[in-house]
Amino acid sequence: MNRFEILEHTGDVKIRVCGRTQEELFQNAMEGMFHILNPEPNSPAGGKNLKKRTIKIQALDINALLVDFLNEVNYLRQVHGETYGKVYFQQFSDTALEVELEGDEVREFGEDIKAATFHDLDIHQNKKGEWETDIVFDV
């Protein structure tokens, strides 16, 4: 399976995300979110305006952790006008994470996302042993 795929959903945007580890699932979910946002790079010199942001989150469970993570990344991209391509995990458990995001400035986003939601969210291992979930974004 691909890292993520866009699924049909009425009124909102839904993606299915997969990863070999839970950390990879979170990284791929973020990449899927930015794919939907369709950012326009600020300059063709990618990487020269490198931005780093740190996120620390505590949640009740792994599902809430993913929603909180995506919503915090979405908030940071709105406030700072940035897109993030890499996630470096300093800490990760079912209820807490600390990550450093690495990204670049953007002029604008082609689409907008209000929030990641809990609708259809269920992080689980599939028959191949990979972690997967569906994520619905309120647009």
mmCIF file with all atom_site columns, C-alpha atoms in Angstrom:
data_model
loop_
_atom_site.group_PDB
_atom_site.id
_atom_site.type_symbol
_atom_site.label_atom_id
_atom_site.label_alt_id
_atom_site.label_comp_id
_atom_site.label_asym_id
_atom_site.label_entity_id
_atom_site.label_seq_id
_atom_site.pdbx_PDB_ins_code
_atom_site.Cartn_x
_atom_site.Cartn_y
_atom_site.Cartn_z
_atom_site.occupancy
_atom_site.B_iso_or_equiv
_atom_site.pdbx_formal_charge
_atom_site.auth_seq_id
_atom_site.auth_comp_id
_atom_site.auth_asym_id
_atom_site.auth_atom_id
_atom_site.pdbx_PDB_model_num
ATOM 1   C CA . MET A 1 1   ? 0.000   0.000  0.000  1.00 0.00 ? 1   MET A CA 1
ATOM 2   C CA . ASN A 1 2   ? 1.076   3.567  -0.606 1.00 0.00 ? 2   ASN A CA 1
ATOM 3   C CA . ARG A 1 3   ? 1.875   5.829  2.341  1.00 0.00 ? 3   ARG A CA 1
ATOM 4   C CA . PHE A 1 4   ? -1.550  7.432  1.929  1.00 0.00 ? 4   PHE A CA 1
ATOM 5   C CA . GLU A 1 5   ? -4.427  7.529  -0.518 1.00 0.00 ? 5   GLU A CA 1
ATOM 6   C CA . ILE A 1 6   ? -7.297  9.968  -0.980 1.00 0.00 ? 6   ILE A CA 1
ATOM 7   C CA . LEU A 1 7   ? -10.728 8.373  -0.470 1.00 0.00 ? 7   LEU A CA 1
ATOM 8   C CA . GLU A 1 8   ? -14.155 9.630  -1.485 1.00 0.00 ? 8   GLU A CA 1
ATOM 9   C CA . HIS A 1 9   ? -16.056 11.408 1.272  1.00 0.00 ? 9   HIS A CA 1
ATOM 10  C CA . THR A 1 10  ? -19.037 13.753 1.050  1.00 0.00 ? 10  THR A CA 1
ATOM 11  C CA . GLY A 1 11  ? -18.285 17.320 2.112  1.00 0.00 ? 11  GLY A CA 1
ATOM 12  C CA . ASP A 1 12  ? -14.881 16.681 3.679  1.00 0.00 ? 12  ASP A CA 1
ATOM 13  C CA . VAL A 1 13  ? -11.609 15.036 2.648  1.00 0.00 ? 13  VAL A CA 1
ATOM 14  C CA . LYS A 1 14  ? -10.739 11.506 3.745  1.00 0.00 ? 14  LYS A CA 1
ATOM 15  C CA . ILE A 1 15  ? -7.407  9.730  3.469  1.00 0.00 ? 15  ILE A CA 1
ATOM 16  C CA . ARG A 1 16  ? -6.241  6.226  4.322  1.00 0.00 ? 16  ARG A CA 1
ATOM 17  C CA . VAL A 1 17  ? -2.774  6.208  5.848  1.00 0.00 ? 17  VAL A CA 1
ATOM 18  C CA . CYS A 1 18  ? -0.395  3.300  6.347  1.00 0.00 ? 18  CYS A CA 1
ATOM 19  C CA . GLY A 1 19  ? 3.004   2.855  8.004  1.00 0.00 ? 19  GLY A CA 1
ATOM 20  C CA . ARG A 1 20  ? 5.331   0.086  9.132  1.00 0.00 ? 20  ARG A CA 1
ATOM 21  C CA . THR A 1 21  ? 5.500   1.722  12.575 1.00 0.00 ? 21  THR A CA 1
ATOM 22  C CA . GLN A 1 22  ? 3.196   4.079  14.428 1.00 0.00 ? 22  GLN A CA 1
ATOM 23  C CA . GLU A 1 23  ? 5.776   6.832  13.996 1.00 0.00 ? 23  GLU A CA 1
ATOM 24  C CA . GLU A 1 24  ? 5.789   6.264  10.231 1.00 0.00 ? 24  GLU A CA 1
ATOM 25  C CA . LEU A 1 25  ? 1.980   6.337  10.264 1.00 0.00 ? 25  LEU A CA 1
ATOM 26  C CA . PHE A 1 26  ? 2.099   9.800  11.886 1.00 0.00 ? 26  PHE A CA 1
ATOM 27  C CA . GLN A 1 27  ? 4.696   11.020 9.356  1.00 0.00 ? 27  GLN A CA 1
ATOM 28  C CA . ASN A 1 28  ? 2.622   9.700  6.448  1.00 0.00 ? 28  ASN A CA 1
ATOM 29  C CA . ALA A 1 29  ? -0.568  11.243 7.869  1.00 0.00 ? 29  ALA A CA 1
ATOM 30  C CA . MET A 1 30  ? 1.172   14.624 7.954  1.00 0.00 ? 30  MET A CA 1
ATOM 31  C CA . GLU A 1 31  ? 2.390   14.147 4.367  1.00 0.00 ? 31  GLU A CA 1
ATOM 32  C CA . GLY A 1 32  ? -1.162  13.267 3.311  1.00 0.00 ? 32  GLY A CA 1
ATOM 33  C CA . MET A 1 33  ? -2.487  16.406 4.979  1.00 0.00 ? 33  MET A CA 1
ATOM 34  C CA . PHE A 1 34  ? 0.051   18.579 3.148  1.00 0.00 ? 34  PHE A CA 1
ATOM 35  C CA . HIS A 1 35  ? -0.789  16.815 -0.124 1.00 0.00 ? 35  HIS A CA 1
ATOM 36  C CA . ILE A 1 36  ? -4.398  17.971 0.364  1.00 0.00 ? 36  ILE A CA 1
ATOM 37  C CA . LEU A 1 37  ? -3.250  21.512 1.250  1.00 0.00 ? 37  LEU A CA 1
ATOM 38  C CA . ASN A 1 38  ? -1.267  21.724 -2.010 1.00 0.00 ? 38  ASN A CA 1
ATOM 39  C CA . PRO A 1 39  ? 1.276   24.333 -0.857 1.00 0.00 ? 39  PRO A CA 1
ATOM 40  C CA . GLU A 1 40  ? 2.978   26.680 -3.301 1.00 0.00 ? 40  GLU A CA 1
ATOM 41  C CA . PRO A 1 41  ? 6.703   26.934 -2.464 1.00 0.00 ? 41  PRO A CA 1
ATOM 42  C CA . ASN A 1 42  ? 7.925   30.368 -1.414 1.00 0.00 ? 42  ASN A CA 1
ATOM 43  C CA . SER A 1 43  ? 11.086  30.104 -3.489 1.00 0.00 ? 43  SER A CA 1
ATOM 44  C CA . PRO A 1 44  ? 12.657  27.620 -5.908 1.00 0.00 ? 44  PRO A CA 1
ATOM 45  C CA . ALA A 1 45  ? 15.699  27.384 -3.602 1.00 0.00 ? 45  ALA A CA 1
ATOM 46  C CA . GLY A 1 46  ? 14.035  24.725 -1.425 1.00 0.00 ? 46  GLY A CA 1
ATOM 47  C CA . GLY A 1 47  ? 15.791  24.027 1.852  1.00 0.00 ? 47  GLY A CA 1
ATOM 48  C CA . LYS A 1 48  ? 17.498  27.423 2.163  1.00 0.00 ? 48  LYS A CA 1
ATOM 49  C CA . ASN A 1 49  ? 14.652  28.785 4.294  1.00 0.00 ? 49  ASN A CA 1
ATOM 50  C CA . LEU A 1 50  ? 14.648  25.711 6.540  1.00 0.00 ? 50  LEU A CA 1
ATOM 51  C CA . LYS A 1 51  ? 12.316  26.078 9.520  1.00 0.00 ? 51  LYS A CA 1
ATOM 52  C CA . LYS A 1 52  ? 12.235  23.907 12.632 1.00 0.00 ? 52  LYS A CA 1
ATOM 53  C CA . ARG A 1 53  ? 9.369   23.660 15.113 1.00 0.00 ? 53  ARG A CA 1
ATOM 54  C CA . THR A 1 54  ? 9.005   21.496 18.218 1.00 0.00 ? 54  THR A CA 1
ATOM 55  C CA . ILE A 1 55  ? 5.719   19.907 19.278 1.00 0.00 ? 55  ILE A CA 1
ATOM 56  C CA . LYS A 1 56  ? 4.989   18.220 22.624 1.00 0.00 ? 56  LYS A CA 1
ATOM 57  C CA . ILE A 1 57  ? 1.599   16.546 23.050 1.00 0.00 ? 57  ILE A CA 1
ATOM 58  C CA . GLN A 1 58  ? -0.062  14.364 25.668 1.00 0.00 ? 58  GLN A CA 1
ATOM 59  C CA . ALA A 1 59  ? -3.344  12.606 24.890 1.00 0.00 ? 59  ALA A CA 1
ATOM 60  C CA . LEU A 1 60  ? -5.671  9.930  26.241 1.00 0.00 ? 60  LEU A CA 1
ATOM 61  C CA . ASP A 1 61  ? -4.819  7.342  23.575 1.00 0.00 ? 61  ASP A CA 1
ATOM 62  C CA . ILE A 1 62  ? -3.092  6.830  20.216 1.00 0.00 ? 62  ILE A CA 1
ATOM 63  C CA . ASN A 1 63  ? -6.133  8.008  18.211 1.00 0.00 ? 63  ASN A CA 1
ATOM 64  C CA . ALA A 1 64  ? -6.367  11.274 20.151 1.00 0.00 ? 64  ALA A CA 1
ATOM 65  C CA . LEU A 1 65  ? -2.595  11.673 19.850 1.00 0.00 ? 65  LEU A CA 1
ATOM 66  C CA . LEU A 1 66  ? -2.786  11.507 16.035 1.00 0.00 ? 66  LEU A CA 1
ATOM 67  C CA . VAL A 1 67  ? -5.674  14.000 15.825 1.00 0.00 ? 67  VAL A CA 1
ATOM 68  C CA . ASP A 1 68  ? -3.926  16.379 18.242 1.00 0.00 ? 68  ASP A CA 1
ATOM 69  C CA . PHE A 1 69  ? -0.648  16.037 16.315 1.00 0.00 ? 69  PHE A CA 1
ATOM 70  C CA . LEU A 1 70  ? -2.254  16.803 12.946 1.00 0.00 ? 70  LEU A CA 1
ATOM 71  C CA . ASN A 1 71  ? -4.216  19.724 14.360 1.00 0.00 ? 71  ASN A CA 1
ATOM 72  C CA . GLU A 1 72  ? -1.093  21.197 15.975 1.00 0.00 ? 72  GLU A CA 1
ATOM 73  C CA . VAL A 1 73  ? 0.836   20.860 12.692 1.00 0.00 ? 73  VAL A CA 1
ATOM 74  C CA . ASN A 1 74  ? -2.110  22.472 10.889 1.00 0.00 ? 74  ASN A CA 1
ATOM 75  C CA . TYR A 1 75  ? -2.104  25.339 13.417 1.00 0.00 ? 75  TYR A CA 1
ATOM 76  C CA . LEU A 1 76  ? 1.649   25.895 12.997 1.00 0.00 ? 76  LEU A CA 1
ATOM 77  C CA . ARG A 1 77  ? 1.396   25.968 9.196  1.00 0.00 ? 77  ARG A CA 1
ATOM 78  C CA . GLN A 1 78  ? -1.427  28.527 9.404  1.00 0.00 ? 78  GLN A CA 1
ATOM 79  C CA . VAL A 1 79  ? 0.380   30.796 11.881 1.00 0.00 ? 79  VAL A CA 1
ATOM 80  C CA . HIS A 1 80  ? 3.833   30.621 10.285 1.00 0.00 ? 80  HIS A CA 1
ATOM 81  C CA . GLY A 1 81  ? 2.990   30.021 6.591  1.00 0.00 ? 81  GLY A CA 1
ATOM 82  C CA . GLU A 1 82  ? 5.112   26.881 6.470  1.00 0.00 ? 82  GLU A CA 1
ATOM 83  C CA . THR A 1 83  ? 4.979   23.359 5.128  1.00 0.00 ? 83  THR A CA 1
ATOM 84  C CA . TYR A 1 84  ? 6.707   20.492 6.942  1.00 0.00 ? 84  TYR A CA 1
ATOM 85  C CA . GLY A 1 85  ? 8.242   17.518 5.197  1.00 0.00 ? 85  GLY A CA 1
ATOM 86  C CA . LYS A 1 86  ? 10.113  15.725 7.958  1.00 0.00 ? 86  LYS A CA 1
ATOM 87  C CA . VAL A 1 87  ? 9.296   14.640 11.488 1.00 0.00 ? 87  VAL A CA 1
ATOM 88  C CA . TYR A 1 88  ? 12.026  13.710 13.951 1.00 0.00 ? 88  TYR A CA 1
ATOM 89  C CA . PHE A 1 89  ? 10.653  11.817 16.949 1.00 0.00 ? 89  PHE A CA 1
ATOM 90  C CA . GLN A 1 90  ? 12.384  12.545 20.255 1.00 0.00 ? 90  GLN A CA 1
ATOM 91  C CA . GLN A 1 91  ? 9.698   10.731 22.273 1.00 0.00 ? 91  GLN A CA 1
ATOM 92  C CA . PHE A 1 92  ? 6.793   8.547  21.176 1.00 0.00 ? 92  PHE A CA 1
ATOM 93  C CA . SER A 1 93  ? 4.253   6.413  23.056 1.00 0.00 ? 93  SER A CA 1
ATOM 94  C CA . ASP A 1 94  ? 0.526   5.690  22.769 1.00 0.00 ? 94  ASP A CA 1
ATOM 95  C CA . THR A 1 95  ? -0.243  8.790  24.851 1.00 0.00 ? 95  THR A CA 1
ATOM 96  C CA . ALA A 1 96  ? 2.613   11.267 24.324 1.00 0.00 ? 96  ALA A CA 1
ATOM 97  C CA . LEU A 1 97  ? 5.026   12.543 21.737 1.00 0.00 ? 97  LEU A CA 1
ATOM 98  C CA . GLU A 1 98  ? 7.733   15.099 21.282 1.00 0.00 ? 98  GLU A CA 1
ATOM 99  C CA . VAL A 1 99  ? 8.801   15.834 17.724 1.00 0.00 ? 99  VAL A CA 1
ATOM 100 C CA . GLU A 1 100 ? 10.821  18.305 15.757 1.00 0.00 ? 100 GLU A CA 1
ATOM 101 C CA . LEU A 1 101 ? 9.300   19.337 12.436 1.00 0.00 ? 101 LEU A CA 1
ATOM 102 C CA . GLU A 1 102 ? 11.457  20.468 9.558  1.00 0.00 ? 102 GLU A CA 1
ATOM 103 C CA . GLY A 1 103 ? 10.018  22.500 6.730  1.00 0.00 ? 103 GLY A CA 1
ATOM 104 C CA . ASP A 1 104 ? 10.029  25.567 4.548  1.00 0.00 ? 104 ASP A CA 1
ATOM 105 C CA . GLU A 1 105 ? 8.038   28.765 4.008  1.00 0.00 ? 105 GLU A CA 1
ATOM 106 C CA . VAL A 1 106 ? 5.237   28.822 1.460  1.00 0.00 ? 106 VAL A CA 1
ATOM 107 C CA . ARG A 1 107 ? 3.448   31.655 -0.341 1.00 0.00 ? 107 ARG A CA 1
ATOM 108 C CA . GLU A 1 108 ? 0.024   30.121 -0.056 1.00 0.00 ? 108 GLU A CA 1
ATOM 109 C CA . PHE A 1 109 ? -1.886  26.872 0.120  1.00 0.00 ? 109 PHE A CA 1
ATOM 110 C CA . GLY A 1 110 ? -4.126  25.720 -2.722 1.00 0.00 ? 110 GLY A CA 1
ATOM 111 C CA . GLU A 1 111 ? -6.664  24.252 -0.292 1.00 0.00 ? 111 GLU A CA 1
ATOM 112 C CA . ASP A 1 112 ? -7.512  24.757 3.366  1.00 0.00 ? 112 ASP A CA 1
ATOM 113 C CA . ILE A 1 113 ? -8.082  22.319 6.205  1.00 0.00 ? 113 ILE A CA 1
ATOM 114 C CA . LYS A 1 114 ? -9.956  23.402 9.323  1.00 0.00 ? 114 LYS A CA 1
ATOM 115 C CA . ALA A 1 115 ? -9.136  20.317 11.398 1.00 0.00 ? 115 ALA A CA 1
ATOM 116 C CA . ALA A 1 116 ? -8.469  16.603 11.568 1.00 0.00 ? 116 ALA A CA 1
ATOM 117 C CA . THR A 1 117 ? -11.463 14.802 13.101 1.00 0.00 ? 117 THR A CA 1
ATOM 118 C CA . PHE A 1 118 ? -12.165 11.590 15.001 1.00 0.00 ? 118 PHE A CA 1
ATOM 119 C CA . HIS A 1 119 ? -14.710 10.473 12.367 1.00 0.00 ? 119 HIS A CA 1
ATOM 120 C CA . ASP A 1 120 ? -13.736 6.966  11.066 1.00 0.00 ? 120 ASP A CA 1
ATOM 121 C CA . LEU A 1 121 ? -10.425 7.146  12.984 1.00 0.00 ? 121 LEU A CA 1
ATOM 122 C CA . ASP A 1 122 ? -9.235  3.753  14.257 1.00 0.00 ? 122 ASP A CA 1
ATOM 123 C CA . ILE A 1 123 ? -5.497  3.086  14.325 1.00 0.00 ? 123 ILE A CA 1
ATOM 124 C CA . HIS A 1 124 ? -4.911  -0.652 14.003 1.00 0.00 ? 124 HIS A CA 1
ATOM 125 C CA . GLN A 1 125 ? -2.585  -3.232 12.476 1.00 0.00 ? 125 GLN A CA 1
ATOM 126 C CA . ASN A 1 126 ? -3.758  -4.753 9.206  1.00 0.00 ? 126 ASN A CA 1
ATOM 127 C CA . LYS A 1 127 ? -3.195  -8.329 8.000  1.00 0.00 ? 127 LYS A CA 1
ATOM 128 C CA . LYS A 1 128 ? 0.279   -7.368 6.727  1.00 0.00 ? 128 LYS A CA 1
ATOM 129 C CA . GLY A 1 129 ? 1.245   -6.114 10.186 1.00 0.00 ? 129 GLY A CA 1
ATOM 130 C CA . GLU A 1 130 ? 1.291   -2.477 9.050  1.00 0.00 ? 130 GLU A CA 1
ATOM 131 C CA . TRP A 1 131 ? -0.380  0.285  11.025 1.00 0.00 ? 131 TRP A CA 1
ATOM 132 C CA . GLU A 1 132 ? -3.260  2.004  9.252  1.00 0.00 ? 132 GLU A CA 1
ATOM 133 C CA . THR A 1 133 ? -6.204  4.316  9.767  1.00 0.00 ? 133 THR A CA 1
ATOM 134 C CA . ASP A 1 134 ? -8.634  6.514  7.890  1.00 0.00 ? 134 ASP A CA 1
ATOM 135 C CA . ILE A 1 135 ? -8.573  10.236 8.688  1.00 0.00 ? 135 ILE A CA 1
ATOM 136 C CA . VAL A 1 136 ? -11.337 12.695 7.832  1.00 0.00 ? 136 VAL A CA 1
ATOM 137 C CA . PHE A 1 137 ? -10.355 16.359 7.529  1.00 0.00 ? 137 PHE A CA 1
ATOM 138 C CA . ASP A 1 138 ? -12.921 19.113 7.973  1.00 0.00 ? 138 ASP A CA 1
ATOM 139 C CA . VAL A 1 139 ? -12.401 21.498 5.036  1.00 0.00 ? 139 VAL A CA 1
#
